[in-house]
Coordinates of C-alpha atoms in Angstrom, one line a residue:
Chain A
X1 CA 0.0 0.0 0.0
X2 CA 2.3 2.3 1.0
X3 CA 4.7 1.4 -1.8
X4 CA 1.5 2.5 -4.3
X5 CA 0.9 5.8 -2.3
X6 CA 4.9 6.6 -2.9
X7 CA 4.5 6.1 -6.5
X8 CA 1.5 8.0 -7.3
X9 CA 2.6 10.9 -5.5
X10 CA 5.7 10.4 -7.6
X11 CA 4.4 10.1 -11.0
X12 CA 1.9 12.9 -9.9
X13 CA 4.9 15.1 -9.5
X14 CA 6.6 14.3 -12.1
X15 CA 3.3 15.0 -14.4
X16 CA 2.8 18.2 -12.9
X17 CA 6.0 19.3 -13.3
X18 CA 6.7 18.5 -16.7
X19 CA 3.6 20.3 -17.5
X20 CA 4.2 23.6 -15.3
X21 CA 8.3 23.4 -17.5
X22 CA 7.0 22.8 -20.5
X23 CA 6.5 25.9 -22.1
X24 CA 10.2 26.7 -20.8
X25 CA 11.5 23.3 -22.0
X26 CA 12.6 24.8 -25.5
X27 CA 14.0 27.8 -23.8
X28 CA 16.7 26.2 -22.0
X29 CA 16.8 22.4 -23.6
X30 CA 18.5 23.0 -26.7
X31 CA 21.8 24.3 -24.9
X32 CA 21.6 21.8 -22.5
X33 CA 21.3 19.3 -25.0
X34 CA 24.6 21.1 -26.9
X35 CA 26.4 20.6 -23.4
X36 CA 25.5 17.0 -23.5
X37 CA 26.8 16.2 -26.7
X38 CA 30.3 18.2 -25.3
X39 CA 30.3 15.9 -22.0
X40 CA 29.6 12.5 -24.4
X41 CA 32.6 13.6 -26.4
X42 CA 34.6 14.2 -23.6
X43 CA 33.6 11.2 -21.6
X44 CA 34.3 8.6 -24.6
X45 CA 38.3 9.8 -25.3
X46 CA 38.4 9.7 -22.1
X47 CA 37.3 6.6 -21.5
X48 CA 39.3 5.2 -23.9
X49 CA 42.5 6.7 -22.4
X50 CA 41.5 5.6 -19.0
X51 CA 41.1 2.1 -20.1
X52 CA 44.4 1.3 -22.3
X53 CA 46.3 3.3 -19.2
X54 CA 44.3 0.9 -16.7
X55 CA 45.1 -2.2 -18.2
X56 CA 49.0 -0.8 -19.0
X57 CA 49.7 -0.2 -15.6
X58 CA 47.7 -2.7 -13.9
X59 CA 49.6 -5.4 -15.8
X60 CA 53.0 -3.6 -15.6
X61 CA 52.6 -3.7 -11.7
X62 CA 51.3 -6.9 -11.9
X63 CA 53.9 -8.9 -14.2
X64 CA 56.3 -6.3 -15.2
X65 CA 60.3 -6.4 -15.0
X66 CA 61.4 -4.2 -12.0
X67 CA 61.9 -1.2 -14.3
X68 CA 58.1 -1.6 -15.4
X69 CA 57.0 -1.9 -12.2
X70 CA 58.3 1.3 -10.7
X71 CA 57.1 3.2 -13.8
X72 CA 53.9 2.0 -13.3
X73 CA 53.6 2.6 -9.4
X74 CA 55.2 6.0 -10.0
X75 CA 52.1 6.8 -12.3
X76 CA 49.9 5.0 -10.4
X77 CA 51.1 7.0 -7.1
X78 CA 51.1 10.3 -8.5
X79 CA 47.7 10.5 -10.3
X80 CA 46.1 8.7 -7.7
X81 CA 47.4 11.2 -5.0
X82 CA 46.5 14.1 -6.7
X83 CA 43.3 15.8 -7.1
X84 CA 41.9 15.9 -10.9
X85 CA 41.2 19.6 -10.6
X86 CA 44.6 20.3 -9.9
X87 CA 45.5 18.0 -12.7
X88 CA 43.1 20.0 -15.0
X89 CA 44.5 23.5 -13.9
X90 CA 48.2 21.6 -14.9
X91 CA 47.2 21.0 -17.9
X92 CA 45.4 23.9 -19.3
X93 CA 47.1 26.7 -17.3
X94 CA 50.6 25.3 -16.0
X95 CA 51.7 23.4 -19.4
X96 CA 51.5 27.0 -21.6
X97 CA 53.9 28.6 -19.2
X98 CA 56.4 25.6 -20.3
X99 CA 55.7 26.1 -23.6
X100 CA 53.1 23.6 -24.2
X101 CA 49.8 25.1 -24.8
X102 CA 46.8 22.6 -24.6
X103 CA 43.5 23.0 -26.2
X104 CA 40.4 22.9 -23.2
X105 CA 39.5 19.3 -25.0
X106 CA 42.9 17.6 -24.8
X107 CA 43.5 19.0 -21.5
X108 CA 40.1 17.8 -20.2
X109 CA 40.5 14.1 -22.1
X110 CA 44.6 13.9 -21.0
X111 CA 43.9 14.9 -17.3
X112 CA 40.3 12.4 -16.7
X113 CA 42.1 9.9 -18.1
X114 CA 45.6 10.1 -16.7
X115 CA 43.3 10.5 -13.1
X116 CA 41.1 7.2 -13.7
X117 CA 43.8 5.3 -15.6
X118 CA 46.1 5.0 -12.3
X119 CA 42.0 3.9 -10.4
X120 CA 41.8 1.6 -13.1
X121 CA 45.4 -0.2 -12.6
X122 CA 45.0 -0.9 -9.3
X123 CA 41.2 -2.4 -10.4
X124 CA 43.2 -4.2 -13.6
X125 CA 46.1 -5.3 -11.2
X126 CA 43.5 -7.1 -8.6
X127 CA 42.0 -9.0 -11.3
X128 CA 44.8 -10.3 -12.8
X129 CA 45.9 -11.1 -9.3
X130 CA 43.0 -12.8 -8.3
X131 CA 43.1 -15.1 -11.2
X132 CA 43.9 -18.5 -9.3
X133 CA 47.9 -19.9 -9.7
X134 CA 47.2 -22.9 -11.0
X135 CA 46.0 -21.1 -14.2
X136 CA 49.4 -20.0 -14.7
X137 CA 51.3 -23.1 -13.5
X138 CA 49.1 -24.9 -16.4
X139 CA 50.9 -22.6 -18.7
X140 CA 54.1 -23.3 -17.7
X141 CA 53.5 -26.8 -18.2
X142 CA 52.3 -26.4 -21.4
X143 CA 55.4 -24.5 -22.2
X144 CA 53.6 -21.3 -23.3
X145 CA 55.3 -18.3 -24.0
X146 CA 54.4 -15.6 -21.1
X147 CA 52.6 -13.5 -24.0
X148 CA 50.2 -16.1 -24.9
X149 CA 49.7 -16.8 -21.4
X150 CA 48.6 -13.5 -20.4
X151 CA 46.6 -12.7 -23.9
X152 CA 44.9 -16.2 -24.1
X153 CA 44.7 -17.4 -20.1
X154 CA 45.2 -14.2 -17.4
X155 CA 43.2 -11.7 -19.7
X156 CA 40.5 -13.3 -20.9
X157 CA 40.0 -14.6 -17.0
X158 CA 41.5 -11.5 -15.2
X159 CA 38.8 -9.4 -17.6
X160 CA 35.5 -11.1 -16.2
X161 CA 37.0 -10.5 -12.5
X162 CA 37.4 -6.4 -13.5
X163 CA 34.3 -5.3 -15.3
X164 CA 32.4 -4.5 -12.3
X165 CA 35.0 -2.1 -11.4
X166 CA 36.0 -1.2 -14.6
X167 CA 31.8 0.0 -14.6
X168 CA 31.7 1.3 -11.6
X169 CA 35.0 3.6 -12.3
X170 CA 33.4 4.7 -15.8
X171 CA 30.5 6.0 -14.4
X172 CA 32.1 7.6 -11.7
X173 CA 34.5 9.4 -14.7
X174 CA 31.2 10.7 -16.3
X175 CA 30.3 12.5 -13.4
X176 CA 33.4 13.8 -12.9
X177 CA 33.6 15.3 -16.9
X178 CA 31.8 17.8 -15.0
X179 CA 34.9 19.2 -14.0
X180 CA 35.9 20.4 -18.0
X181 CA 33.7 23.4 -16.9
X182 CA 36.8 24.8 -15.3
X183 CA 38.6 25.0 -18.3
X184 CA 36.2 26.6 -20.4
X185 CA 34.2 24.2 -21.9
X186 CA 30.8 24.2 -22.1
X187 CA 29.2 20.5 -20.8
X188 CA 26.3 19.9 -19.3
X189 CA 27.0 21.1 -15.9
X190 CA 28.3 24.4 -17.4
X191 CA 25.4 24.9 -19.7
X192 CA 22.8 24.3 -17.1
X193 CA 24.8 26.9 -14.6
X194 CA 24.2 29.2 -17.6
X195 CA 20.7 28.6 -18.5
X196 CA 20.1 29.0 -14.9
X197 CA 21.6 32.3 -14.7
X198 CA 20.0 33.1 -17.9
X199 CA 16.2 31.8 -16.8
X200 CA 16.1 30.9 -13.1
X201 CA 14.1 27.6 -13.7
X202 CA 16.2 26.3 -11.1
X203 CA 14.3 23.2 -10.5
X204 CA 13.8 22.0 -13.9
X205 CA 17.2 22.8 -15.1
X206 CA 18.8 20.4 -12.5
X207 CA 16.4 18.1 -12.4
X208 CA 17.1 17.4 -16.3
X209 CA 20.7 17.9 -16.1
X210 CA 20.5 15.1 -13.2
X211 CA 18.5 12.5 -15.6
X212 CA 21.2 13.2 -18.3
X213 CA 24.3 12.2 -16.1
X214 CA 21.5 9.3 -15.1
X215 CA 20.7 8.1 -18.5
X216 CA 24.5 8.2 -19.1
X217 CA 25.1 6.0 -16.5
X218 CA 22.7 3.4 -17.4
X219 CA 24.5 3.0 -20.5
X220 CA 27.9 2.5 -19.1
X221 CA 25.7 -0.3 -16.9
X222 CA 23.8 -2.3 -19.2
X223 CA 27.1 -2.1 -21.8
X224 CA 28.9 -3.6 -18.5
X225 CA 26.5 -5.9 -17.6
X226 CA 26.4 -7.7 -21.5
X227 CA 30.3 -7.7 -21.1
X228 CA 30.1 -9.4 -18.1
X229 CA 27.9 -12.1 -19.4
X230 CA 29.7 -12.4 -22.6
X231 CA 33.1 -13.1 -20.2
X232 CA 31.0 -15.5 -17.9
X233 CA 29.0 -17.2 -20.4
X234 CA 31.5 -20.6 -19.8
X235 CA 30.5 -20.6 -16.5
X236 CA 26.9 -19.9 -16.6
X237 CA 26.1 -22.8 -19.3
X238 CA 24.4 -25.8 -17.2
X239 CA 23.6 -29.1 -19.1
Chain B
X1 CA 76.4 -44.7 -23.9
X2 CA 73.0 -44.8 -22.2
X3 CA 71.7 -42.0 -19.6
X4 CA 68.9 -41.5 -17.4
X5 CA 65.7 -39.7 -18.5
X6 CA 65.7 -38.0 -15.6
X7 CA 68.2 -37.0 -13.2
X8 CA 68.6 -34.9 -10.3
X9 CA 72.2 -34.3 -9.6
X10 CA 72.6 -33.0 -5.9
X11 CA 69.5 -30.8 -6.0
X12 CA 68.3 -28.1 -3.0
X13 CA 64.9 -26.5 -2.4
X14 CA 64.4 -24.5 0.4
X15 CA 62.4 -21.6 1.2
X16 CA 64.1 -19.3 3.3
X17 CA 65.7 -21.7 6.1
X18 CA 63.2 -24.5 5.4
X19 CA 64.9 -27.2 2.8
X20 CA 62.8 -28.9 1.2
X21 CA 64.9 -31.0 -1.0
X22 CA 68.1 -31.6 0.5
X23 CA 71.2 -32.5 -2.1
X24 CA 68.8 -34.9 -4.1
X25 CA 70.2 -37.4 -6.1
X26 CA 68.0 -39.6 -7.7
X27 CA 67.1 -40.6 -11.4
X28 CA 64.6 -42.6 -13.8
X29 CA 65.3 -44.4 -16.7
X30 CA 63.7 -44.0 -20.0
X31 CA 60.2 -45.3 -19.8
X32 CA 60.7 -46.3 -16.2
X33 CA 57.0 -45.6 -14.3
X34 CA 58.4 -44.5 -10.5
X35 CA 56.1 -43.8 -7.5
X36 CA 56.8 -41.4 -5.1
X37 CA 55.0 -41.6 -1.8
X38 CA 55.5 -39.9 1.3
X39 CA 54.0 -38.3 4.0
X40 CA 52.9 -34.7 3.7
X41 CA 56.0 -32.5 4.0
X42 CA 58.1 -34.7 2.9
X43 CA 59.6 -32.8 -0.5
X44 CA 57.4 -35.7 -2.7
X45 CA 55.2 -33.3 -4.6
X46 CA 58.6 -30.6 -5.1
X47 CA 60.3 -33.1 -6.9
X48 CA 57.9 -32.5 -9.8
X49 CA 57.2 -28.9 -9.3
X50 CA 61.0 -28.2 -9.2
X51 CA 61.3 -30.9 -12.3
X52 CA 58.3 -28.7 -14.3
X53 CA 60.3 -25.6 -13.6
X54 CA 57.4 -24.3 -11.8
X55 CA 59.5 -23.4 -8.8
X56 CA 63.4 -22.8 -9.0
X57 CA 65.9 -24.6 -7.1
X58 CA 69.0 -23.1 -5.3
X59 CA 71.3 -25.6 -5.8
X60 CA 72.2 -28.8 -8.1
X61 CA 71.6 -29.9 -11.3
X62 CA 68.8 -31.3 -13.1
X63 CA 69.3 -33.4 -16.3
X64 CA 66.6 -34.0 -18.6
X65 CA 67.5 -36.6 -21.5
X66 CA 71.1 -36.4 -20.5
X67 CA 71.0 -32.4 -21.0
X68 CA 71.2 -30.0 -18.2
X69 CA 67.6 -28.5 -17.6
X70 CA 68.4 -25.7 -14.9
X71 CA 71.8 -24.7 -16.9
X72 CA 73.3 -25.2 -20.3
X73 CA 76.7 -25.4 -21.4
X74 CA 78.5 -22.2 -22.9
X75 CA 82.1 -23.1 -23.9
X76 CA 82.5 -26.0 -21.6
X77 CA 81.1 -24.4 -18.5
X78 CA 77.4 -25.3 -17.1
X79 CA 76.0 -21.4 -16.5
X80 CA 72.6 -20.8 -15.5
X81 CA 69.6 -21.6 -18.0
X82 CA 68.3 -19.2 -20.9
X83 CA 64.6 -19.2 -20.9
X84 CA 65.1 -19.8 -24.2
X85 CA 66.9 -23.5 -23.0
X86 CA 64.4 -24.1 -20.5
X87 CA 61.6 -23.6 -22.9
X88 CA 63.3 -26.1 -25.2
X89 CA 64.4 -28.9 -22.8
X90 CA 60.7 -28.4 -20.7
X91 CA 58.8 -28.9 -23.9
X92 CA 59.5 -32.6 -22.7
X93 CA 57.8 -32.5 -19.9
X94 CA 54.1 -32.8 -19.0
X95 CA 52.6 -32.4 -16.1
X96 CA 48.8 -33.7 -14.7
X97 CA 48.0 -31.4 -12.0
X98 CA 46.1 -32.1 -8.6
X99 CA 43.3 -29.5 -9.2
X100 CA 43.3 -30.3 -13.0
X101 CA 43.6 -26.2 -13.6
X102 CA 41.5 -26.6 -17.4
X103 CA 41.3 -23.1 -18.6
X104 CA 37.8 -22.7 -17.4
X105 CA 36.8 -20.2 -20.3
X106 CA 37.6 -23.0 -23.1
X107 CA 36.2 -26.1 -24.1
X108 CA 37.3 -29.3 -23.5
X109 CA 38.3 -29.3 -26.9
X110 CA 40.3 -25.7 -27.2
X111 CA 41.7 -26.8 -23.9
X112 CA 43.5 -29.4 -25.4
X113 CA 44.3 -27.7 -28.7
X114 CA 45.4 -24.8 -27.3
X115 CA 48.8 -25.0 -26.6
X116 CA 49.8 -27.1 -30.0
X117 CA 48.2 -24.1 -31.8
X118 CA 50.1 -21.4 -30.2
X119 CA 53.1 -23.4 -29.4
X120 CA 53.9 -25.6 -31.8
X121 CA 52.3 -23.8 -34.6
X122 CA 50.0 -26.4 -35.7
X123 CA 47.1 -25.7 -37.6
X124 CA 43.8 -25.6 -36.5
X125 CA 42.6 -28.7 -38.4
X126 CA 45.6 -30.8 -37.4
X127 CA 45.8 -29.8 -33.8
X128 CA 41.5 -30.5 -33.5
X129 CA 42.4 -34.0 -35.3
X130 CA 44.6 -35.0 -32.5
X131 CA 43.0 -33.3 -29.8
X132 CA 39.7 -35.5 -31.0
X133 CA 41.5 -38.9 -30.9
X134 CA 43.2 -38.0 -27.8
X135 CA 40.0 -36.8 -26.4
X136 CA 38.5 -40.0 -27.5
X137 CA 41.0 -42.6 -26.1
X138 CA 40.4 -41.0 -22.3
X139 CA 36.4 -41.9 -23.3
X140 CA 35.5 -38.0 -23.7
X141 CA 34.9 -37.6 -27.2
X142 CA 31.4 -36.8 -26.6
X143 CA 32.4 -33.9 -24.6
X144 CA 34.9 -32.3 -26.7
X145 CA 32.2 -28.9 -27.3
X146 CA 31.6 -29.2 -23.4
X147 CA 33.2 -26.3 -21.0
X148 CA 34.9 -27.5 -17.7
X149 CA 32.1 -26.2 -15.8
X150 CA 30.1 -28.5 -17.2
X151 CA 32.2 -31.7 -16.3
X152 CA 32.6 -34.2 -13.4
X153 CA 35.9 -33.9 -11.5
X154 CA 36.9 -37.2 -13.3
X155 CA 35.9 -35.9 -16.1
X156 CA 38.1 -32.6 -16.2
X157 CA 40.7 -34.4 -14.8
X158 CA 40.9 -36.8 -17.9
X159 CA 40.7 -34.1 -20.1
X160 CA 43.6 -32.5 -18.4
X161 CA 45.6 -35.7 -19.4
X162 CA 44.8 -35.3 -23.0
X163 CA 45.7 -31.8 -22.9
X164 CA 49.2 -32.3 -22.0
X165 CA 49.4 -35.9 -23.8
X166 CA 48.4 -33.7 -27.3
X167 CA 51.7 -31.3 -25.9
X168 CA 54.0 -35.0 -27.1
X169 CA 55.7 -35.1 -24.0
X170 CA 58.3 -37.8 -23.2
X171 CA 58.0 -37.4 -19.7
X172 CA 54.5 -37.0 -17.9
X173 CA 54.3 -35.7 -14.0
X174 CA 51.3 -36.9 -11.8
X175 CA 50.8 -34.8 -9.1
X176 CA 48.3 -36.1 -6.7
X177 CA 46.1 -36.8 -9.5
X178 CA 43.3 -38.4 -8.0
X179 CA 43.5 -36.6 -4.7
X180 CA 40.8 -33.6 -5.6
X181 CA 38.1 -36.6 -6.8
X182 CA 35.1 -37.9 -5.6
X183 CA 35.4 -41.5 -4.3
X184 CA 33.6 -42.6 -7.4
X185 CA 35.6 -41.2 -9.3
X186 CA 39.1 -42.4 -8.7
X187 CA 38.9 -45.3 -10.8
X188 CA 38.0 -43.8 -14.1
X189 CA 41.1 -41.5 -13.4
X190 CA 43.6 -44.4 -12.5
X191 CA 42.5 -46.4 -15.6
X192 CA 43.4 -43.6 -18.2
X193 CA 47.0 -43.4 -16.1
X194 CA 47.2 -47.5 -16.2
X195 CA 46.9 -47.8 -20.0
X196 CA 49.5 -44.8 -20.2
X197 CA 51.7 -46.7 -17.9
X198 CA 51.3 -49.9 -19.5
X199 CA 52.0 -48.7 -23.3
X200 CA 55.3 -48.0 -22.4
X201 CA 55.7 -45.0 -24.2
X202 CA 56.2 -42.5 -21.2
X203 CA 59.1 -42.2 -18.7
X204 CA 56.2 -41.6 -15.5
X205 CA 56.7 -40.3 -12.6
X206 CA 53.9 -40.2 -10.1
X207 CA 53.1 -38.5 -6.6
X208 CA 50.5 -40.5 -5.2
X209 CA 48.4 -41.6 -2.0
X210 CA 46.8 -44.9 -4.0
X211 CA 49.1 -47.0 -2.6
X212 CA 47.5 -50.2 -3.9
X213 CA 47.6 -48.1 -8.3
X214 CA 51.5 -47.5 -7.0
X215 CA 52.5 -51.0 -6.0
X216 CA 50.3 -52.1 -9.1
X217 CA 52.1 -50.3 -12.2
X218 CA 55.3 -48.8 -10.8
X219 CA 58.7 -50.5 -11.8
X220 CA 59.7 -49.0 -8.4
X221 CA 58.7 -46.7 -5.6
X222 CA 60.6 -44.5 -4.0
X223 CA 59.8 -43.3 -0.3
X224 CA 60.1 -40.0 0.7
X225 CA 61.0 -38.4 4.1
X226 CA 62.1 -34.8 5.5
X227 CA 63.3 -34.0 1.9
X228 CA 65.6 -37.0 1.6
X229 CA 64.7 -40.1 -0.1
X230 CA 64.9 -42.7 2.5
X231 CA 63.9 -45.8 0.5
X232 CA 63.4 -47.2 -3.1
X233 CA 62.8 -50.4 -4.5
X234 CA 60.4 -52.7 -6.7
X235 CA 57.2 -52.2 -5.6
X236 CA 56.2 -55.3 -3.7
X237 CA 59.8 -55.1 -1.7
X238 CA 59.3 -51.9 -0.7
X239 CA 55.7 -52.4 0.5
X240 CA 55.6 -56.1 1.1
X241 CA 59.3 -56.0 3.1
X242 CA 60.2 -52.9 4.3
X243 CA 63.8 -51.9 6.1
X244 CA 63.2 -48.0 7.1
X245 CA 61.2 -47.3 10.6
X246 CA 59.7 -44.3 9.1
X247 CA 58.7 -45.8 6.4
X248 CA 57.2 -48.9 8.2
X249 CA 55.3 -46.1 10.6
X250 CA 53.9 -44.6 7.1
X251 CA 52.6 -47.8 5.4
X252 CA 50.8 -49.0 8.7
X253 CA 49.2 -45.7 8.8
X254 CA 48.3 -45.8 5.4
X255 CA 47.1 -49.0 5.3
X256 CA 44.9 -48.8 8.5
X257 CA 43.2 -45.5 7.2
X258 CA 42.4 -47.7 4.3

């Protein structure tokens, strides 16, 4: 009963709402919507840099040489320890005064990704850990080279044990795309800061800007969730 | 001149203080099938880990085929092993492990093909071929498209044996390799190893708690203590008359437990 009651007066909300906004909707929507399409760009390099540094260092800390290893646990150390909006302000407004002049996109993909990457190793490092020693003692004895062994065996095993965090970490980094704002670039957080300044539909401004990040998220979860089935599927099949 | 398949030439294990293997010396002829037995502890189950290069030793010399496994010979002098060497002398060996470790996200089938693929470079065609008939002879041809998930511990455990039988070995390494089964399930294990045993075609060497299978197909047993070997001999001296106190203690335990 009560669960019913919470859910009218939900969907009853919601209703009015949408219907009290909706002659402001095409005010303020269409830059919101521009801002969206900024933060989507932003979070896909970035997610792409975040997950070829993750699984780079996470295996360099987990198998490397020595040298390897301390590269990776430098990086891993320092972008971990350090906030991203420092790393952002390094990027865009430190790097010029060394010569090296960043445009807001490059600095916003460089520093999110450099941030989550050294996240992501220690996520990439567990699995590969956690993927049980008898797995690579099989290898041995089948006198596989350790390449094969980590791209046929580890990987494919190691993968399975990381997507929930891998998920988990990608959602998290398109929340914090957010951040690009500082360095001029106009995402969906920015643009809904603006619209609000522009119509003070406070309300209905951050409540869609909220189910934007939302709907984002869902993707990054359902895309996770097939990838974990796909890298389970042996285990799951019963006959 | 004839030499040893095997051959452990004054070989240490240890782990920090603890010596596991202590100056080994001990050897098996070509197609010899040797039992090692032993209570826990006792260095048995290192003697194949060591052999498989799984774990490295800190002193001695293992010989493989009459060539130095552990080192190889620059200019006369025995220096410490390429991985290059070791990869060529280990593609020998085979090894049957205690917890089977199939590559759970492959097929009974890719399990076994796998390594002849990506090792030896065989085609896909030729390497299925084999896999099939070896699949076959341990009674699992039926499950070839079936993942380990979806097999009996006897089952997986067979397929493990075809896995590193389609590898050629010369020499094949038993660890324990009934120990992780079901009761029931034992014998359908032992009888794929018997048939191996019997065809001659395998130096064996097998770590094993089945005392009745060891006396049964080993040419000799060899008991194991506190990293030494205390005892060897044909099987029904060893067990039917044996000299060492410890390793009277060990058999009337082993035989009263049943």
């Amino acid at each position: 009963m009560n669960r019913v009651a919470i859910v009218s007066a939900l969907i009853a909300f919601l209703v009015g709402l949408s219907v009290a906004t909706f002659s402001e909707l095409r005010v303020f929507l269409p830059a919101i919507l521009k801002g969206a399409v900024v933060t989507v760009q932003v979070s896909i390099l970035s997610i792409a840099l975040f997950i070829f540094l993750s699984v780079l260092a996470g295996i360099g800390r987990a198998r490397g040489g020595r040298a390897i290893r301390w590269l990776s646990t430098i990086y891993v150390e320092v972008f971990r320890g350090t906030s991203l909006l420092v790393i952002l302000f390094w990027m865009f407004f430190v790097m010029p005064e060394f010569g090296v002049t960043l445009s807001p996109m490059f600095a916003g993909v460089a520093a999110i990704g450099l941030n989550f990457g050294a996240y992501g190793a220690e996520v990439v490092r567990g699995a590969i850990t956690a993927v049980p020693k008898g797995q690579t003692e099989a290898t041995i004895a089948l006198n596989m080279s350790p390449y094969r062994r980590m791209t046929r065996i580890v990987l494919p095993q190691a993968i399975a044990i990381m997507i929930p965090g891998m998920s988990n970490l990608t959602i998290e980094l398109i929340k914090a795309t957010a951040l690009v704002s500082a360095v001029t670039l106009v995402d969906i957080t920015y643009a809904a800061v603006q619209q609000n300044q522009l119509h003070y539909r406070t309300v209905e401004i951050f409540l869609i800007t909220m189910m934007l990040y939302y709907v984002l998220a869902q993707f990054v979860r359902f895309g996770g969730e097939a990838l974990e089935e796909y890298f389970t599927r042996h285990l799951n099949r019963r006959v | 001149m004839t030499h040893p398949m095997i051959q452990f030439d004054k070989v240490l294990k240890a782990y920090g203080a603890l010596q596991v293997l202590k100056d080994l010396d001990f050897s098996v002829d070509k197609g010899e099938v040797v039992s090692i037995i032993g209570p826990s502890g006792s260095g048995k189950t290192t003697v194949l880990r060591v052999l498989m290069t799984l774990e490295g030793i800190q002193g001695g010399t293992m010989y493989v085929d009459g060539e130095p496994l552990n080192k190889m010979n620059v200019d006369g002098q025995l220096v410490d092993a390429s991985k290059a060497h070791i990869r060529r002398i280990r593609s020998k060996i085979g090894m049957v492990f205690q917890n089977f470790n199939l590559f759970p996200h492959m097929t009974a089938l890719e399990n076994c093909n796998e390594s002849p693929i990506f090792t030896q470079g065989k085609s896909k065609a030729e390497a299925t071929e084999e896999s099939m008939r070896l699949l076959d002879t341990v009674g699992l041809a039926d499950k070839a498209n079936h993942y380990p998930s979806q097999l009996s511990g006897g089952q997986q455990q067979r397929v493990a044996i075809a896995r590193t039988l389609a590898m050629h070995p010369e020499i094949l390494l038993f660890d324990e390799p009934t120990s992780a089964l079901d009761p029931e399930m034992v014998g359908e294990v032992l009888e794929v190893i018997r048939n191996l045993a019997e065809s001659g075609n395998y130096t064996m060497l097998l770590v094993t708690h089945q005392m009745g299978f060891a006396r049964e197909v080993s040419d000799r047993v060899c008991f194991f203590d506190g990293g030494f070997m205390v005892e060897q001999g044909q099987p029904n001296d060893l067990f039917g008359n044996p000299q060492n106190e410890r390793l009277k203690q060990f058999l009337s335990k082993v035989l009263e437990a049943g």
